[in-house]
XYZ file of C-alpha atoms in Angstrom:
549
model
C -50.221 -20.278 -66.085
C -51.793 -18.525 -69.045
C -50.525 -15.265 -70.435
C -53.681 -13.438 -69.278
C -53.308 -14.753 -65.704
C -49.663 -13.719 -65.516
C -50.513 -10.222 -66.797
C -53.191 -9.810 -64.096
C -50.695 -10.584 -61.353
C -48.073 -8.042 -62.384
C -47.575 -5.316 -59.794
C -48.957 -1.947 -60.876
C -46.908 0.080 -58.410
C -44.440 0.022 -55.550
C -45.564 1.126 -52.100
C -43.468 4.126 -51.097
C -43.796 7.146 -48.824
C -45.823 5.252 -46.256
C -44.764 4.924 -42.594
C -43.233 1.627 -41.527
C -45.155 -0.431 -38.956
C -44.321 0.716 -35.450
C -43.594 -2.773 -34.148
C -43.476 -3.351 -30.404
C -43.323 -0.170 -28.348
C -42.999 0.526 -24.642
C -45.712 3.066 -23.846
C -44.288 3.859 -20.414
C -40.687 4.299 -21.565
C -41.874 6.523 -24.434
C -43.980 8.777 -22.197
C -41.723 11.462 -20.747
C -44.486 13.418 -18.902
C -45.803 10.235 -17.268
C -42.340 9.211 -16.130
C -41.752 12.684 -14.689
C -45.063 12.653 -12.805
C -44.309 9.256 -11.282
C -40.783 10.289 -10.300
C -42.031 13.532 -8.784
C -44.998 12.313 -6.749
C -45.347 8.531 -6.590
C -43.467 5.994 -4.427
C -40.748 4.165 -6.372
C -42.720 0.906 -6.382
C -45.345 2.433 -8.688
C -42.990 2.963 -11.618
C -41.405 -0.449 -11.082
C -44.739 -2.227 -11.062
C -45.966 -0.319 -14.131
C -42.923 -1.223 -16.236
C -44.235 -4.580 -17.583
C -47.622 -3.016 -18.341
C -46.005 -0.268 -20.409
C -44.311 -2.882 -22.585
C -47.461 -5.003 -22.833
C -49.857 -2.272 -23.944
C -47.487 -1.038 -26.639
C -46.860 -4.477 -28.099
C -48.166 -5.412 -31.523
C -49.903 -8.435 -30.014
C -51.937 -6.377 -27.533
C -52.745 -3.676 -30.056
C -54.091 -6.378 -32.360
C -56.285 -7.697 -29.561
C -57.761 -4.216 -29.164
C -58.650 -4.156 -32.856
C -60.244 -7.603 -32.679
C -62.295 -6.758 -29.595
C -63.847 -3.887 -31.554
C -64.296 -5.799 -34.792
C -66.211 -8.567 -33.009
C -68.410 -6.871 -30.398
C -70.259 -8.742 -27.623
C -73.417 -10.674 -28.371
C -76.425 -11.320 -26.179
C -77.505 -14.913 -25.591
C -80.867 -14.872 -23.865
C -81.610 -18.631 -23.914
C -79.796 -21.929 -24.143
C -80.637 -24.440 -26.865
C -83.439 -25.895 -24.734
C -85.163 -22.573 -24.082
C -83.870 -21.931 -20.545
C -83.021 -18.294 -19.814
C -79.322 -17.511 -19.730
C -79.155 -13.706 -19.945
C -75.481 -13.946 -20.796
C -73.184 -11.726 -22.817
C -70.631 -13.500 -25.004
C -67.363 -11.783 -25.886
C -64.624 -12.409 -28.418
C -61.539 -14.110 -26.910
C -59.557 -10.910 -27.555
C -61.718 -9.065 -25.027
C -61.098 -11.693 -22.378
C -57.339 -11.519 -23.036
C -57.401 -7.773 -22.411
C -59.436 -8.271 -19.237
C -56.774 -10.695 -18.037
C -54.126 -8.045 -18.704
C -55.923 -5.621 -16.390
C -57.246 -7.947 -13.675
C -54.553 -10.622 -13.427
C -52.087 -7.886 -12.476
C -54.313 -6.332 -9.831
C -54.723 -2.886 -11.351
C -58.394 -2.846 -10.290
C -57.372 -3.441 -6.666
C -54.121 -1.514 -6.299
C -55.728 1.722 -5.025
C -57.124 -0.132 -1.998
C -54.298 -2.584 -1.416
C -51.811 0.317 -1.423
C -54.132 2.921 0.065
C -52.307 6.094 1.155
C -49.134 4.652 -0.408
C -49.457 5.706 -4.030
C -52.233 3.236 -4.871
C -54.454 5.732 -6.678
C -51.506 7.052 -8.665
C -50.723 3.483 -9.704
C -54.355 2.848 -10.652
C -54.669 6.037 -12.705
C -51.352 5.506 -14.491
C -52.388 1.932 -15.285
C -55.790 3.070 -16.583
C -54.089 5.704 -18.753
C -51.909 2.970 -20.277
C -54.677 0.364 -20.597
C -56.875 2.890 -22.400
C -54.235 3.014 -25.121
C -55.000 -0.624 -25.938
C -58.809 -0.568 -25.767
C -60.984 1.814 -23.721
C -63.950 -0.587 -23.692
C -62.164 -2.904 -21.271
C -61.768 -0.023 -18.851
C -65.506 0.147 -18.002
C -65.680 -3.086 -15.927
C -62.155 -2.374 -14.705
C -63.250 1.035 -13.393
C -66.519 -0.249 -11.910
C -64.784 -3.040 -10.024
C -62.200 -0.617 -8.659
C -64.764 2.036 -7.720
C -67.218 -0.210 -5.844
C -65.070 -0.419 -2.703
C -65.884 2.992 -1.147
C -69.616 2.382 -1.545
C -69.416 -1.095 -0.020
C -67.680 0.356 3.036
C -71.057 1.802 4.013
C -72.258 -1.753 4.742
C -69.655 -3.762 6.738
C -71.358 -7.152 6.369
C -71.610 -6.772 2.584
C -68.047 -5.488 2.468
C -66.692 -8.485 4.343
C -68.526 -10.856 2.008
C -67.593 -9.269 -1.312
C -64.322 -7.372 -0.804
C -61.929 -10.384 -0.737
C -62.961 -11.505 -4.225
C -63.396 -7.962 -5.477
C -59.748 -7.276 -4.600
C -58.406 -10.642 -5.735
C -55.949 -10.630 -8.630
C -57.492 -12.581 -11.469
C -60.264 -12.694 -14.024
C -62.893 -15.413 -14.288
C -65.568 -14.815 -16.917
C -67.558 -17.973 -16.173
C -71.239 -17.394 -15.253
C -71.070 -18.961 -11.797
C -72.097 -17.959 -8.279
C -69.492 -15.710 -6.677
C -68.872 -18.383 -4.039
C -67.499 -20.646 -6.785
C -65.079 -18.049 -8.167
C -61.777 -16.750 -6.852
C -62.168 -13.284 -8.424
C -65.164 -11.220 -9.506
C -66.095 -8.052 -11.384
C -68.650 -5.400 -10.487
C -71.060 -3.352 -12.624
C -73.518 -0.528 -12.074
C -77.176 0.122 -12.993
C -78.611 3.528 -12.053
C -80.159 5.184 -15.114
C -83.870 4.848 -15.882
C -85.799 6.088 -18.922
C -87.783 8.769 -17.185
C -84.951 10.078 -15.019
C -81.579 10.062 -16.739
C -79.262 12.131 -14.564
C -82.155 12.820 -12.183
C -81.744 9.536 -10.324
C -84.218 10.626 -7.635
C -86.930 10.011 -10.253
C -86.209 6.258 -10.161
C -89.293 4.036 -10.078
C -87.551 0.714 -9.382
C -88.888 -0.564 -6.042
C -87.111 -2.495 -3.302
C -89.239 -4.517 -0.869
C -87.943 -6.429 2.159
C -87.558 -10.149 1.435
C -89.319 -12.661 3.681
C -85.964 -14.208 4.588
C -83.310 -11.514 4.400
C -82.269 -8.841 1.957
C -84.634 -7.168 -0.492
C -86.441 -7.891 -3.757
C -86.178 -5.478 -6.682
C -88.833 -4.791 -9.287
C -88.212 -2.345 -12.124
C -86.277 -1.439 -15.242
C -82.839 0.092 -15.777
C -82.201 1.770 -19.108
C -78.423 1.500 -18.844
C -76.585 -1.268 -17.041
C -72.820 -0.962 -17.330
C -70.877 -4.209 -17.762
C -73.907 -6.578 -17.661
C -71.711 -9.682 -17.533
C -70.463 -8.689 -14.056
C -70.883 -10.861 -10.976
C -72.792 -8.154 -9.096
C -74.181 -4.673 -9.638
C -74.700 -1.602 -7.520
C -78.111 -0.111 -8.213
C -80.611 2.416 -6.855
C -84.221 1.700 -5.884
C -87.021 3.285 -3.899
C -87.795 2.042 -0.384
C -90.405 3.105 2.156
C -87.724 5.359 3.646
C -86.418 6.896 0.421
C -83.960 6.081 -2.347
C -81.558 3.313 -1.348
C -78.448 1.674 -2.762
C -78.344 -2.114 -3.256
C -75.932 -4.818 -4.346
C -77.567 -7.227 -6.817
C -75.639 -10.467 -7.450
C -75.914 -12.473 -10.685
C -76.763 -15.534 -8.568
C -78.823 -15.767 -5.397
C -77.297 -17.219 -2.197
C -78.802 -20.642 -2.975
C -76.907 -20.750 -6.279
C -79.769 -19.986 -8.683
C -79.653 -17.332 -11.376
C -81.023 -14.085 -10.017
C -84.086 -12.586 -11.703
C -82.122 -10.043 -13.731
C -83.313 -10.210 -17.331
C -81.326 -8.528 -20.078
C -83.727 -6.933 -22.556
C -81.167 -5.940 -25.150
C -77.628 -4.641 -25.639
C -77.286 -1.014 -26.654
C -76.101 -0.408 -30.225
C -73.702 2.386 -29.340
C -71.842 4.960 -31.407
C -68.546 3.783 -29.945
C -67.331 1.748 -26.981
C -68.125 -1.224 -29.206
C -66.084 -3.867 -27.398
C -67.923 -3.200 -24.131
C -71.522 -4.244 -23.531
C -74.138 -1.871 -22.143
C -77.607 -3.279 -21.536
C -81.198 -2.605 -20.651
C -82.248 -4.859 -17.790
C -85.413 -5.830 -15.970
C -85.486 -6.672 -12.262
C -88.224 -9.259 -11.737
C -88.184 -9.651 -7.961
C -84.389 -9.865 -8.087
C -82.766 -10.587 -4.730
C -80.361 -7.975 -3.389
C -78.581 -6.653 -0.304
C -78.857 -3.130 1.071
C -75.702 -1.010 1.000
C -75.874 1.880 3.446
C -78.967 3.447 4.971
C -82.198 2.914 2.978
C -82.676 6.654 2.482
C -79.008 7.425 1.659
C -78.685 5.722 -1.710
C -77.410 8.762 -3.588
C -74.815 9.612 -0.949
C -73.669 5.982 -0.968
C -73.430 5.624 -4.747
C -71.630 8.985 -4.995
C -68.735 7.350 -3.161
C -68.425 5.149 -6.246
C -69.080 7.991 -8.683
C -66.263 10.069 -7.196
C -63.873 7.291 -8.219
C -65.405 6.658 -11.632
C -65.311 10.354 -12.501
C -61.554 10.401 -12.036
C -61.294 7.389 -14.345
C -63.596 9.146 -16.835
C -61.208 12.103 -16.735
C -58.197 9.839 -17.273
C -59.519 7.828 -20.231
C -59.530 10.822 -22.624
C -55.950 11.611 -21.613
C -54.939 8.069 -22.563
C -56.921 8.184 -25.798
C -55.356 11.509 -26.756
C -51.905 10.130 -26.034
C -52.536 7.134 -28.320
C -53.799 9.410 -31.107
C -50.827 11.737 -30.667
C -48.392 8.844 -31.100
C -50.191 7.781 -34.286
C -50.097 11.296 -35.721
C -46.447 11.896 -34.798
C -45.310 8.536 -36.184
C -47.057 9.304 -39.480
C -45.696 12.847 -39.698
C -42.118 11.746 -39.094
C -42.104 9.313 -42.010
C -44.496 10.799 -44.553
C -43.068 13.232 -47.153
C -45.266 15.896 -48.763
C -44.223 18.729 -51.078
C -40.595 17.728 -50.854
C -40.165 17.431 -47.082
C -41.341 15.400 -44.101
C -44.702 16.304 -42.635
C -42.914 16.638 -39.305
C -40.865 19.509 -40.792
C -43.842 21.373 -42.272
C -44.526 24.552 -40.231
C -48.302 24.128 -39.948
C -48.103 20.420 -39.137
C -45.555 21.168 -36.427
C -47.942 23.738 -34.985
C -50.831 21.260 -34.951
C -48.931 18.362 -33.389
C -47.223 20.586 -30.819
C -50.639 21.914 -29.808
C -51.959 18.340 -29.463
C -48.916 17.440 -27.379
C -49.592 20.328 -24.989
C -53.154 19.094 -24.488
C -52.006 15.576 -23.639
C -49.360 16.766 -21.214
C -51.766 19.116 -19.432
C -54.484 16.458 -19.117
C -52.073 13.868 -17.766
C -50.663 16.349 -15.241
C -54.131 17.093 -13.851
C -55.285 13.485 -13.439
C -52.013 12.451 -11.828
C -52.223 15.396 -9.427
C -55.798 14.398 -8.604
C -54.707 10.817 -7.940
C -52.073 12.129 -5.526
C -54.812 13.975 -3.645
C -56.774 10.701 -3.379
C -53.648 9.088 -1.916
C -53.605 11.519 1.031
C -56.724 10.660 3.094
C -55.342 12.218 6.278
C -54.505 15.597 4.709
C -57.426 18.052 4.864
C -56.108 20.160 1.976
C -55.673 17.137 -0.284
C -59.086 15.746 0.585
C -60.667 19.112 -0.203
C -58.953 18.987 -3.608
C -60.098 15.396 -4.141
C -63.724 16.508 -3.800
C -63.532 18.907 -6.759
C -60.621 18.015 -9.050
C -62.168 14.867 -10.628
C -65.252 16.876 -11.608
C -63.221 19.649 -13.226
C -60.948 17.224 -15.059
C -63.805 15.028 -16.281
C -65.613 17.993 -17.795
C -62.705 19.647 -19.534
C -60.693 16.666 -20.757
C -63.758 15.230 -22.433
C -64.711 18.554 -24.009
C -61.269 18.639 -25.632
C -61.193 14.985 -26.636
C -63.545 14.855 -29.652
C -61.918 17.808 -31.411
C -58.523 16.334 -30.627
C -59.434 13.067 -32.372
C -60.739 14.873 -35.452
C -57.488 16.835 -35.692
C -55.356 13.729 -35.251
C -57.307 12.067 -38.077
C -56.489 14.996 -40.339
C -52.794 14.580 -39.595
C -52.979 11.172 -41.292
C -55.287 12.264 -44.090
C -57.644 9.702 -45.607
C -56.041 6.702 -43.903
C -56.886 8.267 -40.545
C -60.580 7.920 -41.345
C -60.524 4.178 -42.011
C -60.796 1.352 -39.530
C -57.270 0.075 -40.152
C -55.961 2.783 -37.840
C -57.175 3.196 -34.245
C -58.211 6.800 -34.902
C -61.656 5.965 -36.275
C -62.635 3.984 -33.199
C -61.029 6.571 -30.901
C -63.139 9.251 -32.572
C -66.313 7.232 -31.963
C -65.188 6.566 -28.409
C -64.497 10.215 -27.623
C -67.977 11.324 -26.416
C -68.742 8.439 -24.059
C -66.784 9.561 -21.001
C -68.277 13.036 -21.334
C -71.782 11.543 -21.011
C -70.974 8.767 -18.532
C -71.235 9.658 -14.824
C -72.837 13.032 -15.517
C -72.884 14.949 -18.793
C -71.501 18.472 -19.069
C -74.309 20.484 -17.471
C -74.675 18.028 -14.585
C -70.959 18.233 -13.927
C -71.047 22.038 -13.908
C -73.990 22.024 -11.504
C -71.907 19.816 -9.215
C -69.127 22.398 -9.353
C -71.602 25.075 -8.261
C -72.839 22.785 -5.494
C -69.289 22.434 -4.178
C -68.839 26.187 -4.432
C -71.813 26.806 -2.126
C -71.765 23.764 0.169
C -68.075 22.911 0.410
C -66.161 26.199 0.262
C -63.088 24.449 1.675
C -62.674 22.717 -1.693
C -62.707 25.999 -3.591
C -60.291 27.449 -1.018
C -57.981 24.477 -1.569
C -58.073 24.940 -5.357
C -57.310 28.653 -5.026
C -54.412 27.839 -2.710
C -53.139 25.404 -5.320
C -53.410 28.092 -7.974
C -51.655 30.672 -5.790
C -48.484 28.570 -5.818
C -47.853 29.537 -9.450
C -48.706 33.248 -9.166
C -46.089 35.500 -10.707
C -44.787 32.867 -13.115
C -46.780 33.968 -16.184
C -48.829 37.127 -16.913
C -51.647 35.298 -18.728
C -51.911 32.926 -15.807
C -52.067 35.766 -13.278
C -54.897 37.472 -15.214
C -56.847 34.212 -15.217
C -56.539 33.836 -11.442
C -57.864 37.361 -10.990
C -60.837 36.584 -13.251
C -61.642 33.477 -11.233
C -61.392 35.354 -7.962
C -63.868 37.989 -9.158
C -66.391 35.463 -10.476
C -66.369 33.458 -7.260
C -68.352 36.173 -5.507
C -70.960 36.597 -8.260
C -74.699 36.208 -7.676
C -76.111 32.648 -7.940
C -77.996 33.319 -11.193
C -74.835 34.707 -12.808
C -72.816 31.755 -11.563
C -75.207 29.245 -13.103
C -75.157 31.057 -16.435
C -71.355 31.055 -16.369
C -70.935 27.617 -14.814
C -69.407 26.093 -17.944
C -66.893 28.928 -18.247
C -66.035 28.626 -14.564
C -65.533 24.849 -14.784
C -63.434 25.134 -17.929
C -61.309 27.954 -16.539
C -60.674 26.246 -13.207
C -59.538 23.105 -15.028
C -57.284 25.038 -17.412
C -55.838 27.112 -14.596
C -54.990 23.979 -12.625
C -53.357 22.469 -15.714
C -51.381 25.666 -16.228
C -50.295 25.778 -12.583
C -48.980 22.216 -12.773
C -47.114 22.795 -16.039
C -45.615 26.092 -14.862
C -44.305 24.458 -11.705
C -43.240 21.053 -12.950
C -42.772 20.966 -16.739
C -39.930 22.626 -18.658
C -40.372 26.393 -18.859
C -41.264 26.308 -22.552
C -44.194 23.953 -21.914
C -45.831 25.967 -19.149
C -45.585 29.318 -20.904
C -46.738 27.903 -24.248
C -49.769 26.426 -22.525
C -50.639 29.712 -20.816
C -50.244 31.722 -24.032
C -52.361 29.371 -26.108
C -55.074 28.540 -23.535
C -55.280 31.542 -21.228
C -53.873 34.389 -23.360
C -55.640 36.840 -25.622
C -54.656 34.777 -28.695
C -56.257 31.537 -27.441
C -58.218 29.630 -30.100
C -60.638 26.679 -30.020
C -58.878 25.264 -33.098
C -55.767 23.162 -32.586
C -52.666 24.459 -34.374
C -53.046 28.175 -33.591
C -50.098 28.497 -31.237
C -48.344 31.874 -31.010
C -45.442 32.077 -33.464
C -42.880 32.533 -30.692
C -43.736 29.196 -29.035
C -40.635 26.898 -29.010
C -41.975 24.038 -31.112
C -38.805 21.943 -30.929
C -38.957 21.863 -27.135
C -42.588 20.732 -27.171
C -42.248 18.156 -29.938
C -39.150 16.618 -28.364
C -41.247 15.493 -25.399
C -43.670 13.364 -27.439
C -41.123 10.532 -27.514
C -37.521 10.412 -26.288
């Protein structure tokens, strides 16, 4: 070795004041609010079955797979080497490994296999944990789970598809469903000219000469285009209908579903979203031919709860990253975790996570009570409220968590950069903010029992906090406002209902310090849109101690 070479290899510095790698973590054992929610409301089997998943998602191996799935996004292969159409989406092996984690353990099926026995609570808790590995995997997971209620509108289709839809396992091979033991399901509703206005769809469904229908048209967004079948909307002579479109026709040939391109998205990089063309694609009707929206809304009701849960999981993952960094990084002579402003910021983030988790778990419990009129009335409205508000908080949360890490939070070596890009997708998916608020107004006018049920739920915490009580009075007054006033204030109403429900749950079930701190900072006169502006009297130690045991 020459002198010059040796000089070039001398170390210029020693790495100090950087957090140690986290190593393997157990995301269930570390999550005090999740454990409390499961103990309080769920059957004991739910926590027991979730235990291995908590250890898996927090492991270094699984976290690495999440990074790889994002670094190597899916690719579209339209043709084979001989020019035959394939219309296939190819994924990195890391993505398939994460799909196995979700599907081999039956988390897509648990809500229906344990219906009315904690199944939805198990599904939502699993989704919350799986999101903390890689949210992109959760799209096909959610779609497959959510298809069941829609299929129940067509018993013959249900009997054909449900056994493999509920089967534990994951088979990514492009084969007819008859040749597979387990399948996944996607969705294709959106068209260019319609967007959220699905009644403007121009895709046409015509009766097939044999049986079923033939579809002709274009879908601007097809979620999970590698799935074995898709639920879609199309016009019939009777109105807008819902249809199941398999990847392969009953005779084993590839169906005439052509993928035009994959969307180059801001985030959600590991998951494919596509534009597709139906060229006389064969399909089966699901429900009455003029009841397509009502049928597909059975699916949307489920997916909206998942879209409310994903931001809670993402925020929890970001919170753990920020807290781990703050506990080991020293600045100006002391740990970041001991700096007054940093403690304020992270405590505020922790309150947001705990409140969001409480609301989605309470909503899942309502879904698990199909014979209880009060719970079913709650289940109609709570997913909509939670989806709107959790996603409105998510993007700002991710930006704040990045700041907790400083410059390293903005680079791809931490999960925060991809979580920040991911943050808007669930707010747009299944109805963006204004559409969601219009749905809240629709429930207010057409399903007053749901609003009554929410107000009853809120009444249970009356008298526990003055800021909370003032909020309930505000909501009661606005409920009777004129329709034009209600539409102008629909976003405020949706936000306030969601926050009030979060506050009610924390006041009743969390330690006293948590509930009152939430009410002061979200419902009180000193509330601020900026994280880290908690009132000075808030007990920070009590809040921070609940981030990890």
